Coordinates of C-alpha atoms in Angstrom, one line a residue:
Chain Z
X1 CA -2.3 144.2 78.6
X2 CA -5.3 145.7 77.0
X3 CA -3.4 148.7 75.7
X4 CA -1.0 146.6 73.7
X5 CA -3.8 145.2 71.5
X6 CA -4.7 148.6 70.1
X7 CA -1.5 149.3 68.3
X8 CA -3.2 151.1 65.4
X9 CA -1.9 154.2 63.6
X10 CA -3.9 156.3 66.1
X11 CA -2.0 155.0 69.1
X12 CA 1.3 155.5 67.2
X13 CA 0.4 159.0 66.3
X14 CA -0.5 159.7 69.9
X15 CA 2.9 158.4 71.1
X16 CA 4.8 160.5 68.6
X17 CA 2.8 163.5 69.8
X18 CA 3.6 162.7 73.4
X19 CA 7.3 162.5 72.6
X20 CA 7.1 165.8 70.7
X21 CA 5.6 167.5 73.7
X22 CA 8.1 166.0 76.0
X23 CA 11.1 167.1 73.9
X24 CA 9.6 170.6 73.4
X25 CA 9.4 171.0 77.2
X26 CA 12.8 169.5 77.7
X27 CA 14.1 172.3 75.5
X28 CA 12.1 174.9 77.4
X29 CA 13.6 173.6 80.7
X30 CA 17.2 173.1 79.6
X31 CA 17.9 175.5 76.7
X32 CA 18.1 178.5 79.1
X33 CA 21.1 176.8 80.7
X34 CA 22.6 176.2 77.2
X35 CA 22.2 179.9 76.5
X36 CA 23.7 180.8 79.8
X37 CA 26.8 178.6 79.3
X38 CA 27.3 179.9 75.7
X39 CA 26.8 183.5 76.7
X40 CA 29.4 183.2 79.4
X41 CA 32.0 182.5 76.7
X42 CA 30.8 185.3 74.4
X43 CA 32.0 188.8 73.9
X44 CA 29.5 191.5 74.9
X45 CA 28.6 192.6 71.4
X46 CA 28.2 188.9 70.4
X47 CA 25.9 188.3 73.4
X48 CA 23.7 191.3 72.5
X49 CA 23.6 190.5 68.7
X50 CA 23.0 186.7 68.9
X51 CA 21.3 186.0 72.2
X52 CA 19.8 182.7 71.1
X53 CA 22.9 181.2 69.6
X54 CA 24.4 178.3 71.5
X55 CA 27.8 178.9 69.8
X56 CA 30.0 181.8 71.0
X57 CA 31.7 183.6 68.1
X58 CA 34.5 184.3 69.0
X59 CA 35.0 182.1 72.0
X60 CA 36.5 184.1 74.9
X61 CA 37.1 183.5 78.5
X62 CA 37.3 187.2 79.2
X63 CA 34.1 187.1 81.3
X64 CA 35.6 184.4 83.6
X65 CA 38.8 186.4 84.0
X66 CA 36.7 189.4 85.0
X67 CA 34.7 187.3 87.4
X68 CA 37.9 186.2 89.2
X69 CA 39.8 189.4 88.8
X70 CA 37.3 192.2 89.0
X71 CA 34.7 191.0 91.5
X72 CA 34.6 189.6 95.0
X73 CA 33.9 186.2 93.5
X74 CA 36.9 184.3 95.0
X75 CA 35.9 185.5 98.5
X76 CA 32.3 184.6 98.0
X77 CA 33.3 181.0 97.0
X78 CA 35.3 180.6 100.2
X79 CA 32.5 182.0 102.3
X80 CA 29.9 179.8 100.6
X81 CA 32.0 176.7 101.0
X82 CA 32.7 177.4 104.7
X83 CA 29.0 178.2 105.4
X84 CA 27.7 175.3 103.4
X85 CA 30.0 172.7 105.0
X86 CA 29.3 173.9 108.5
X87 CA 25.5 174.0 108.0
X88 CA 25.4 170.6 106.3
X89 CA 27.6 169.0 109.0
X90 CA 25.5 170.6 111.7
X91 CA 22.2 169.6 110.1
X92 CA 23.2 166.0 109.4
X93 CA 24.4 165.5 113.0
X94 CA 21.8 167.5 115.0
X95 CA 18.8 166.7 112.8
X96 CA 19.4 162.9 113.0
X97 CA 20.1 163.1 116.8
X98 CA 16.8 164.9 117.4
X99 CA 14.9 162.8 114.9
X100 CA 16.1 159.7 116.7
X101 CA 15.1 160.9 120.1
X102 CA 11.6 161.9 118.8
X103 CA 11.1 158.5 117.2
X104 CA 12.6 156.2 119.8
X105 CA 13.5 157.6 123.2
X106 CA 10.6 158.0 125.6
X107 CA 11.0 161.2 127.5
X108 CA 8.6 163.7 129.1
X109 CA 7.6 166.4 126.7
X110 CA 8.3 164.5 123.5
X111 CA 4.8 165.1 122.2
X112 CA 5.1 168.8 122.8
X113 CA 8.5 169.0 121.0
X114 CA 7.2 167.0 118.0
X115 CA 4.3 169.5 117.8
X116 CA 6.8 172.4 118.0
X117 CA 8.8 170.9 115.1
X118 CA 5.7 170.6 113.0
X119 CA 4.6 174.1 113.9
X120 CA 8.0 175.6 112.9
X121 CA 7.8 173.8 109.6
X122 CA 4.5 175.5 108.9
X123 CA 5.8 179.1 109.5
X124 CA 6.5 180.8 106.1
X125 CA 10.2 181.6 106.0
X126 CA 10.0 185.1 104.4
X127 CA 7.8 186.2 107.3
X128 CA 10.7 185.5 109.7
X129 CA 13.2 187.8 108.0
X130 CA 12.8 190.8 110.2
X131 CA 12.4 188.6 113.4
X132 CA 15.7 186.9 112.6
X133 CA 17.4 190.2 112.2
X134 CA 16.0 191.4 115.5
X135 CA 17.3 188.5 117.5
X136 CA 20.8 188.5 115.7
X137 CA 21.0 192.2 116.4
X138 CA 20.0 191.8 120.0
X139 CA 22.5 189.1 120.6
X140 CA 25.3 191.1 119.0
X141 CA 25.7 188.5 116.3
X142 CA 24.6 190.7 113.3
X143 CA 27.2 190.9 110.6
X144 CA 29.3 187.9 111.8
X145 CA 30.0 184.4 110.4
X146 CA 28.1 183.0 113.3
X147 CA 24.9 184.8 112.1
X148 CA 25.3 183.2 108.7
X149 CA 25.6 179.7 110.2
X150 CA 24.1 179.2 113.6
X151 CA 20.4 180.0 112.9
X152 CA 20.5 177.5 110.0
X153 CA 22.4 174.7 111.7
X154 CA 19.2 172.8 112.5
X155 CA 16.2 172.6 110.3
X156 CA 12.8 171.4 111.3
X157 CA 12.1 169.6 108.0
X158 CA 15.3 167.6 108.3
X159 CA 14.4 166.6 111.9
X160 CA 11.1 165.4 110.6
X161 CA 12.5 163.4 107.7
X162 CA 14.9 161.6 110.2
X163 CA 12.1 161.0 112.7
X164 CA 10.0 159.4 110.0
X165 CA 12.9 157.3 108.9
X166 CA 13.7 156.0 112.4
X167 CA 10.0 155.2 113.0
X168 CA 10.2 152.9 110.0
X169 CA 13.2 150.9 111.4
X170 CA 12.4 147.8 113.5
X171 CA 13.6 148.3 117.1
X172 CA 15.0 144.8 117.5
X173 CA 18.6 145.7 116.5
X174 CA 19.1 148.5 119.0
X175 CA 17.4 146.4 121.7
X176 CA 20.0 143.7 121.1
X177 CA 22.8 146.3 121.4
X178 CA 21.3 147.7 124.6
X179 CA 21.1 144.1 126.0
X180 CA 24.9 144.0 125.5
X181 CA 25.1 147.0 127.8
X182 CA 25.9 149.7 125.3
X183 CA 24.7 153.2 126.4
X184 CA 22.1 155.2 124.5
X185 CA 24.6 157.3 122.6
X186 CA 26.9 154.4 121.8
X187 CA 23.9 152.4 120.4
X188 CA 22.9 155.4 118.4
X189 CA 26.4 156.1 117.0
X190 CA 27.5 152.6 116.2
X191 CA 24.3 150.7 115.5
X192 CA 21.6 153.2 114.4
X193 CA 23.5 155.7 112.3
X194 CA 25.2 153.1 110.0
X195 CA 21.7 151.7 109.3
X196 CA 20.4 155.2 108.5
X197 CA 22.8 155.7 105.6
X198 CA 20.2 156.3 102.8
X199 CA 18.3 158.8 104.9
X200 CA 21.6 160.5 105.9
X201 CA 22.6 160.8 102.3
X202 CA 19.3 162.3 101.4
X203 CA 19.6 164.8 104.3
X204 CA 23.2 165.7 103.3
X205 CA 22.2 166.4 99.8
X206 CA 19.2 168.5 100.7
X207 CA 21.2 170.4 103.3
X208 CA 24.0 171.1 100.9
X209 CA 21.7 172.3 98.1
X210 CA 19.6 174.5 100.3
X211 CA 22.5 176.1 102.2
X212 CA 24.6 176.6 99.0
X213 CA 21.6 178.4 97.5
X214 CA 20.4 180.2 100.6
X215 CA 19.8 183.9 99.9
X216 CA 17.2 185.7 102.0
X217 CA 18.8 184.7 105.3
X218 CA 22.1 186.3 104.3
X219 CA 20.3 189.5 103.5
X220 CA 19.2 189.9 107.2
X221 CA 22.2 188.3 108.8
X222 CA 25.1 190.3 107.3
X223 CA 25.9 193.5 105.3
X224 CA 29.7 193.5 105.3
X225 CA 30.8 192.5 101.7
X226 CA 33.6 190.5 103.3
X227 CA 30.8 188.1 104.6
X228 CA 29.0 187.7 101.3
X229 CA 28.2 184.2 100.1
X230 CA 27.8 183.5 96.4
X231 CA 24.1 184.2 96.0
X232 CA 24.4 187.4 98.0
X233 CA 27.5 188.5 96.0
X234 CA 25.8 187.7 92.7
X235 CA 22.6 189.4 93.7
X236 CA 24.6 192.5 94.6
X237 CA 26.6 192.3 91.4
X238 CA 23.3 192.3 89.4
X239 CA 21.0 194.5 91.4
X240 CA 23.7 197.1 92.1
X241 CA 25.0 197.7 88.7
X242 CA 21.7 198.0 86.7
X243 CA 22.7 201.4 85.3
X244 CA 26.3 200.6 84.5
X245 CA 26.1 198.7 81.2
X246 CA 24.7 195.2 80.8
X247 CA 27.8 193.0 81.2
X248 CA 25.7 189.9 80.6
X249 CA 28.7 187.5 79.9
X250 CA 30.2 188.5 83.3
X251 CA 26.9 188.1 85.2
X252 CA 26.0 184.8 83.5
X253 CA 29.5 183.4 84.0
X254 CA 29.3 184.1 87.7
X255 CA 25.8 182.6 87.9
X256 CA 27.0 179.6 85.9
X257 CA 29.9 178.9 88.3
X258 CA 27.6 179.2 91.3
X259 CA 25.3 176.6 89.6
X260 CA 27.9 174.0 88.8
X261 CA 28.4 172.4 92.2
X262 CA 24.7 171.8 92.7
X263 CA 24.4 170.6 89.1
X264 CA 27.1 168.0 89.6
X265 CA 25.5 166.7 92.8
X266 CA 22.2 166.6 91.1
X267 CA 23.5 164.5 88.2
X268 CA 25.3 162.1 90.5
X269 CA 22.6 161.7 93.2
X270 CA 19.4 162.2 91.2
X271 CA 17.5 159.4 92.9
X272 CA 18.2 161.0 96.3
X273 CA 16.8 164.3 95.1
X274 CA 13.7 162.6 93.8
X275 CA 13.3 160.7 97.1
X276 CA 13.8 163.9 99.1
X277 CA 11.1 165.7 97.1
X278 CA 8.7 162.8 97.7
X279 CA 9.6 162.6 101.4
X280 CA 9.2 166.4 101.8
X281 CA 5.7 166.0 100.3
X282 CA 4.6 163.0 102.4
X283 CA 4.9 165.1 105.5
X284 CA 1.5 166.7 104.9
Chain G
X1 CA 5.4 158.4 134.0
X2 CA 7.8 156.2 136.0
X3 CA 6.0 152.9 135.4
X4 CA 6.3 150.9 132.3
X5 CA 8.4 152.1 129.3
X6 CA 10.1 155.3 130.5
X7 CA 13.6 154.4 131.7
X8 CA 15.7 157.1 133.3
X9 CA 18.8 157.0 131.1
X10 CA 16.7 157.0 128.0
X11 CA 14.7 160.0 129.2
X12 CA 17.9 161.9 130.0
X13 CA 19.4 161.0 126.6
X14 CA 16.2 162.0 124.9
X15 CA 16.4 165.5 126.3
X16 CA 20.1 165.8 125.6
X17 CA 19.5 164.6 122.0
X18 CA 16.8 167.2 121.3
X19 CA 18.4 170.0 123.3
X20 CA 20.5 171.6 120.4
X21 CA 17.5 171.6 118.2
X22 CA 15.2 173.1 120.8
X23 CA 17.8 175.8 121.5
X24 CA 18.4 176.8 117.9
X25 CA 14.7 176.7 116.8
X26 CA 13.7 178.4 120.0
X27 CA 16.2 181.2 119.9
X28 CA 16.2 181.8 116.2
X29 CA 12.6 181.1 115.2
X30 CA 10.2 181.2 118.1
X31 CA 11.7 183.9 120.3
X32 CA 12.2 186.3 117.4
X33 CA 8.5 186.0 116.5
X34 CA 7.7 187.4 119.9
X35 CA 10.3 190.1 119.5
X36 CA 8.9 191.1 116.1
X37 CA 5.4 191.3 117.5
X38 CA 6.7 193.8 120.1
X39 CA 8.6 195.8 117.5
X40 CA 5.5 195.9 115.3
X41 CA 3.8 197.9 118.1
X42 CA 6.7 200.5 118.3
X43 CA 8.3 203.1 116.1
X44 CA 11.8 201.6 116.5
X45 CA 14.2 203.0 113.9
X46 CA 17.0 200.5 114.1
X47 CA 19.1 202.5 116.6
X48 CA 20.2 200.5 119.6
X49 CA 17.9 197.9 121.1
X50 CA 14.1 197.9 120.5
X51 CA 13.7 197.1 124.1
X52 CA 15.4 200.1 125.6
X53 CA 13.3 202.8 127.3
X54 CA 13.3 205.6 124.7
X55 CA 11.6 203.5 121.9
X56 CA 8.2 205.0 121.2
X57 CA 5.2 202.7 121.7
X58 CA 2.6 203.3 119.1
X59 CA 0.1 200.6 119.7
X60 CA -1.7 199.3 116.6
X61 CA -0.8 202.3 114.5
X62 CA 1.7 200.4 112.3
X63 CA -1.2 198.1 111.4
X64 CA -3.9 200.7 111.0
X65 CA -1.8 202.9 108.7
X66 CA -1.6 199.9 106.3
X67 CA -5.4 199.9 105.9
X68 CA -7.0 203.0 107.2
X69 CA -4.6 205.9 107.0
X70 CA -4.3 207.7 103.7
X71 CA -0.7 208.0 102.6
X72 CA 2.2 206.5 100.8
X73 CA 2.6 203.6 103.2
X74 CA -1.0 202.4 102.6
X75 CA -0.7 203.0 98.8
X76 CA 2.5 200.9 98.6
X77 CA 1.0 198.2 100.7
X78 CA -2.2 198.0 98.8
X79 CA -0.3 198.0 95.5
X80 CA 1.9 195.2 96.7
X81 CA -1.2 193.2 97.8
X82 CA -2.7 193.7 94.3
X83 CA 0.5 192.7 92.6
X84 CA 0.8 189.6 94.6
X85 CA -2.8 188.6 94.2
X86 CA -2.4 188.6 90.4
X87 CA 0.9 186.8 90.8
X88 CA -0.8 184.0 92.9
X89 CA -3.8 183.9 90.6
X90 CA -1.6 183.4 87.5
X91 CA 1.3 181.3 88.9
X92 CA -0.6 178.7 91.1
X93 CA -2.9 177.4 88.3
X94 CA -0.2 177.6 85.7
X95 CA 2.4 175.6 87.7
X96 CA -0.2 173.1 88.9
X97 CA -1.6 172.4 85.4
X98 CA 1.9 172.2 83.9
X99 CA 3.2 169.9 86.6
X100 CA 0.1 167.6 86.3
X101 CA 0.4 167.6 82.5
X102 CA 4.1 166.7 82.5
X103 CA 3.5 164.0 85.2
X104 CA 0.7 162.4 83.2
X105 CA 2.9 162.2 80.1
X106 CA 6.1 161.1 81.9
X107 CA 4.1 158.4 83.7
X108 CA 3.2 156.5 80.4
X109 CA 4.4 153.0 80.7
X110 CA 5.7 152.7 77.2
X111 CA 7.8 155.9 77.5
X112 CA 11.6 155.6 76.8
X113 CA 14.0 158.0 78.5
X114 CA 11.6 158.7 81.4
X115 CA 14.5 159.4 83.8
X116 CA 16.0 161.9 81.4
X117 CA 12.7 163.8 81.0
X118 CA 12.0 163.7 84.7
X119 CA 15.4 165.1 85.6
X120 CA 15.3 167.7 82.8
X121 CA 12.1 169.1 84.2
X122 CA 13.2 168.9 87.8
X123 CA 16.7 170.4 87.3
X124 CA 15.7 174.1 87.4
X125 CA 14.1 173.5 90.8
X126 CA 17.4 172.6 92.5
X127 CA 19.4 175.6 91.2
X128 CA 19.9 178.8 93.1
X129 CA 17.0 181.3 92.8
X130 CA 19.6 184.1 92.4
X131 CA 21.5 182.4 89.6
X132 CA 18.3 181.6 87.7
X133 CA 17.0 185.2 88.1
X134 CA 20.2 186.3 86.4
X135 CA 19.5 183.9 83.5
X136 CA 16.0 185.3 83.1
X137 CA 17.2 188.8 83.2
X138 CA 19.2 188.0 80.1
X139 CA 16.5 185.9 78.4
X140 CA 14.0 188.8 78.7
X141 CA 16.4 191.6 78.1
X142 CA 15.4 194.1 75.4
X143 CA 17.9 192.4 73.0
X144 CA 17.6 189.0 74.7
X145 CA 16.7 185.5 73.6
X146 CA 12.9 185.8 74.1
X147 CA 12.6 188.9 72.0
X148 CA 14.9 187.4 69.4
X149 CA 12.6 184.4 69.3
X150 CA 9.5 186.7 69.0
X151 CA 11.3 188.6 66.1
X152 CA 11.5 185.3 64.2
X153 CA 7.7 185.1 64.5
X154 CA 7.4 188.7 63.3
X155 CA 6.5 190.0 66.8
X156 CA 8.0 193.1 68.2
X157 CA 8.7 192.1 71.8
X158 CA 8.1 194.5 74.7
X159 CA 10.8 196.0 77.0
X160 CA 9.9 193.4 79.5
X161 CA 11.4 194.8 82.7
X162 CA 10.6 198.4 81.9
X163 CA 6.9 197.9 81.1
X164 CA 4.5 198.7 83.9
X165 CA 1.3 198.2 81.9
X166 CA -1.2 195.8 83.4
X167 CA -2.3 192.9 81.2
X168 CA -6.0 193.4 82.0
X169 CA -5.6 197.1 81.1
X170 CA -3.9 196.1 77.9
X171 CA -6.6 193.5 77.0
X172 CA -9.4 196.0 77.7
X173 CA -7.6 198.6 75.6
X174 CA -7.0 196.1 72.8
X175 CA -10.6 195.1 72.7
X176 CA -11.7 198.7 72.7
X177 CA -13.6 198.3 75.9
X178 CA -11.7 200.9 77.8
X179 CA -9.0 203.5 77.1
X180 CA -6.0 202.9 79.5
X181 CA -5.1 206.6 79.1
X182 CA -8.6 207.8 80.0
X183 CA -10.1 205.1 82.2
X184 CA -13.9 205.1 82.8
X185 CA -14.8 207.5 85.5
X186 CA -16.9 205.0 87.4
X187 CA -13.8 202.9 88.0
X188 CA -11.2 205.6 88.2
X189 CA -13.1 207.8 90.7
X190 CA -14.0 205.2 93.3
X191 CA -12.0 202.6 95.0
X192 CA -11.0 200.6 98.0
X193 CA -8.2 201.3 100.5
X194 CA -7.0 204.3 98.6
X195 CA -6.5 202.4 95.3
X196 CA -9.1 203.1 92.5
X197 CA -11.0 200.1 91.1
X198 CA -9.3 200.8 87.8
X199 CA -5.9 200.3 89.6
X200 CA -7.1 197.2 91.4
X201 CA -8.2 195.8 88.0
X202 CA -4.8 196.4 86.3
X203 CA -3.8 192.7 86.1
X204 CA -0.1 191.7 86.4
X205 CA 2.2 194.1 84.7
X206 CA 4.3 193.0 81.7
X207 CA 7.4 193.1 84.0
X208 CA 5.6 190.9 86.6
X209 CA 4.7 188.4 83.9
X210 CA 8.4 187.6 83.4
X211 CA 8.7 186.8 87.1
X212 CA 5.5 184.6 86.9
X213 CA 7.0 182.7 84.0
X214 CA 10.3 182.3 86.0
X215 CA 8.5 180.8 89.0
X216 CA 6.3 178.5 87.0
X217 CA 9.4 177.3 85.3
X218 CA 11.3 176.6 88.5
X219 CA 8.5 175.0 90.5
X220 CA 6.7 172.8 87.9
X221 CA 9.4 170.1 88.2
X222 CA 9.1 169.7 91.9
X223 CA 5.3 169.5 91.7
X224 CA 5.6 167.1 88.8
X225 CA 7.5 164.7 91.1
X226 CA 4.7 164.9 93.7
X227 CA 2.1 164.0 91.1
X228 CA 4.4 161.2 89.8
X229 CA 4.7 159.7 93.2
X230 CA 0.9 159.8 93.6
X231 CA 0.4 158.3 90.2
X232 CA 2.5 155.3 91.2
X233 CA 0.0 154.6 93.9
X234 CA -3.0 154.4 91.5
X235 CA -3.7 150.6 91.4
X236 CA -3.2 149.3 87.8
X237 CA -6.3 147.2 88.3
X238 CA -8.4 150.3 88.6
X239 CA -7.2 151.7 85.2
X240 CA -7.6 148.3 83.6
X241 CA -11.1 147.9 84.9
X242 CA -12.0 151.2 83.4
X243 CA -10.4 150.1 80.2
X244 CA -12.4 146.9 80.1
X245 CA -15.6 149.0 80.7
X246 CA -14.8 150.9 77.5
X247 CA -14.0 154.2 79.1
X248 CA -12.0 156.4 76.7
X249 CA -8.8 158.2 77.6
X250 CA -10.5 161.4 78.8
X251 CA -13.1 159.5 80.9
X252 CA -10.3 157.4 82.5
X253 CA -8.4 160.6 83.4
X254 CA -11.5 162.4 84.6
X255 CA -13.1 159.7 86.6
X256 CA -10.3 157.3 87.6
X257 CA -6.9 159.1 87.7
X258 CA -7.8 162.6 88.8
X259 CA -9.9 161.5 91.8
X260 CA -7.0 159.3 92.9
X261 CA -4.7 162.3 92.6
X262 CA -6.9 164.5 94.8
X263 CA -4.6 164.5 97.9
X264 CA -1.6 165.3 95.7
X265 CA -3.5 168.1 94.0
X266 CA -4.4 169.5 97.3
X267 CA -0.8 169.4 98.5
X268 CA 0.5 171.0 95.3
X269 CA -2.0 173.9 95.5
X270 CA -1.2 174.5 99.2
X271 CA 2.5 174.5 98.6
X272 CA 2.0 176.8 95.6
X273 CA -0.1 179.3 97.6
X274 CA 2.4 179.4 100.4
X275 CA 5.3 179.8 98.0
X276 CA 3.9 182.4 95.8
X277 CA 2.8 184.7 98.6
X278 CA 6.4 184.7 99.7
X279 CA 8.1 185.7 96.5
X280 CA 11.2 187.7 97.5
X281 CA 14.5 186.5 95.9
X282 CA 13.4 187.1 92.3
X283 CA 12.1 190.6 93.1
X284 CA 15.3 191.5 94.9
X285 CA 17.5 190.4 92.0
X286 CA 15.4 191.3 89.0
X287 CA 13.3 194.4 89.7
X288 CA 13.4 195.7 93.3
X289 CA 9.7 196.5 92.8
X290 CA 10.2 198.5 89.6
X291 CA 8.7 199.6 87.2
X292 CA 6.2 201.9 88.8
X293 CA 5.9 199.6 91.8
X294 CA 4.2 196.9 89.7
X295 CA 6.5 194.1 90.9
X296 CA 6.4 195.2 94.5
X297 CA 5.2 192.4 96.8
X298 CA 4.4 192.4 100.5
X299 CA 7.5 190.3 101.3
X300 CA 9.8 192.7 99.4
X301 CA 8.0 195.8 100.8
X302 CA 8.4 194.6 104.4
X303 CA 12.1 194.1 103.8
X304 CA 12.5 197.5 102.0
X305 CA 10.5 199.3 104.7
X306 CA 12.6 197.9 107.5
X307 CA 16.1 197.9 106.0
X308 CA 15.7 200.7 103.5
X309 CA 13.5 203.2 105.3
X310 CA 14.4 202.1 108.8
X311 CA 10.8 201.8 109.7
X312 CA 11.1 198.4 111.4
X313 CA 7.7 198.6 113.1
X314 CA 5.9 199.0 109.8
X315 CA 8.0 196.3 108.2
X316 CA 7.3 193.9 111.0
X317 CA 3.6 194.7 110.8
X318 CA 3.6 194.0 107.1
X319 CA 5.2 190.6 107.8
X320 CA 2.5 189.7 110.3
X321 CA -0.3 190.8 107.9
X322 CA 1.4 188.6 105.2
X323 CA 1.5 185.7 107.6
X324 CA -2.3 186.1 108.2
X325 CA -2.9 186.3 104.4
X326 CA -1.0 183.1 103.9
X327 CA -3.0 181.3 106.7
X328 CA -6.2 182.7 105.3
X329 CA -5.6 181.7 101.7
X330 CA -4.7 178.1 102.7
X331 CA -7.9 178.0 104.8
X332 CA -9.9 179.3 101.9
X333 CA -8.3 176.7 99.7
X334 CA -9.1 174.0 102.2
X335 CA -12.7 175.1 102.1
X336 CA -12.9 175.4 98.3
X337 CA -11.3 172.0 97.7
X338 CA -13.2 170.1 100.5
X339 CA -14.8 166.8 99.7
X340 CA -18.3 167.6 98.7
X341 CA -21.0 165.0 99.4
X342 CA -22.2 165.2 95.8
X343 CA -18.8 164.2 94.3
X344 CA -18.2 161.1 96.3
X345 CA -20.5 158.6 94.3
X346 CA -19.1 159.9 91.0
X347 CA -15.6 158.6 92.0
X348 CA -16.9 155.1 91.5
X349 CA -18.6 155.8 88.3
X350 CA -17.0 152.9 86.5
X351 CA -17.9 150.5 89.3
X352 CA -21.6 151.5 88.9
X353 CA -21.3 151.0 85.2
X354 CA -20.0 147.6 85.8
X355 CA -22.7 146.6 88.2
X356 CA -25.4 147.5 85.8
X357 CA -24.0 145.8 82.8

């Protein structure tokens, strides 16, 4: 390698500079989470007096006690879990089913439906907020669990990811299964899906992350506090109480608890996240 | 269609397999767009169904009042457009340049801990926008971490979320070119769509700047991954050839790497434009449009108009105008970033060098 030959002080200096820049940015991207975690264990005067300090003095779990005892947090967790599990299960099953059909099963109108999926992916989500409310309202679903789950149970991007995956799989295996007389669904269920494991894991993770974090949809789907999910509950906690003291340890503790599940999944399944981002990009 | 490949059981299964998707996307995405188009032509106030007889039909009035009719509706809409324009103009270049810079450094072959750095930069992108907004509310609070950091440097930090002053106004005032309290009459007395030129030229407010920093911080990691994936596709022979030809680091970046990254750059800017025109969550949590409407955006205004003021027709009209703005800005970007005839030969600059030597 040509670069190896020029190991002078200039090159070494450049590398040290590169590491310095990388470490500085790692601090910029991660230190806010350190501050968040530390502040969640601080008293309110300590949080205000030493906002930069990563060490609470004294350490207190008062904020967490307040989160569980004085807010709707436990209810939001239950709602978030239910909504996230239902949406994730729905997306993994229905997206892969549709993606398989679009990639493999010849049927009349397939081209038109593929075009529809692509068109839906191109519509900016925020523009759909009022339209979504209108249809939920018209169907009498507004302010119900169904409204939180049903509109999100299929997503066009997931269908597209699965379609691309199935297009890349050689058709010989399923043809063999079909020769043995297995029906289309049997073949799909017991031959195709087990093969699609990596793509299914990616889809599961992306679905979990996006439905756990989903906020704008909940704003137009429900207004009853009994139906708040975590992002909606926390947004209300923060936006609603602006005048009434700062309570930063409380708010940051709630936000921290809402971040932990996604953080754990991110750390465990990093490479699937990276793949998901790359696949989402390759669609253009 | 009967001849050849299409077999009946497969055709039936195909339709059954896509039926749930078609139903959900149709009922909750396509149908509602039609409903909203209708509502945007009415004065529906949220009572009962928008399709019942008594709902007043107003034609294009919800749209014309956004542009042509003097009043609070137009003022707010134009202010929101101005705010979002500055937001896009600041956030898109910043997130693109930061993502590209990080990708170029993380891509170095000799780098140790690449996975750690990549994950560290990407992590903010996967967390909840609401949770992150809460963190930034604290970081930029009056007695928050950012002002504490600035105090170390001897700078008296602003009251970030309470400060409606525009950055361009501040800069003009600081340079002594114009007095924000007594703006030049030529700019203050004339304007466009009910907003004086002086107002149009305000720049992003100090409060909006915090939201710009937040969004750059949460999107740079994702875009870095897109650049990294593209960098993997740059053939090593290409770089080595340039190295052999004696090109320095900047020349290699400018003439070898960047041209190869062109599709990725195009994608990142497109996604950035689409995303920044839709900013909503952060506004909802952090500012609700305050102070003095300087963080009001069309997405948030459309929500507030519909669900706060019960003017669903106006809210839906704002949504459709926003949609057109997004389409128009991606088309504009496509045109600005098109392959120009003049630039094509320069891409193989090092090859020409080689041939002549």
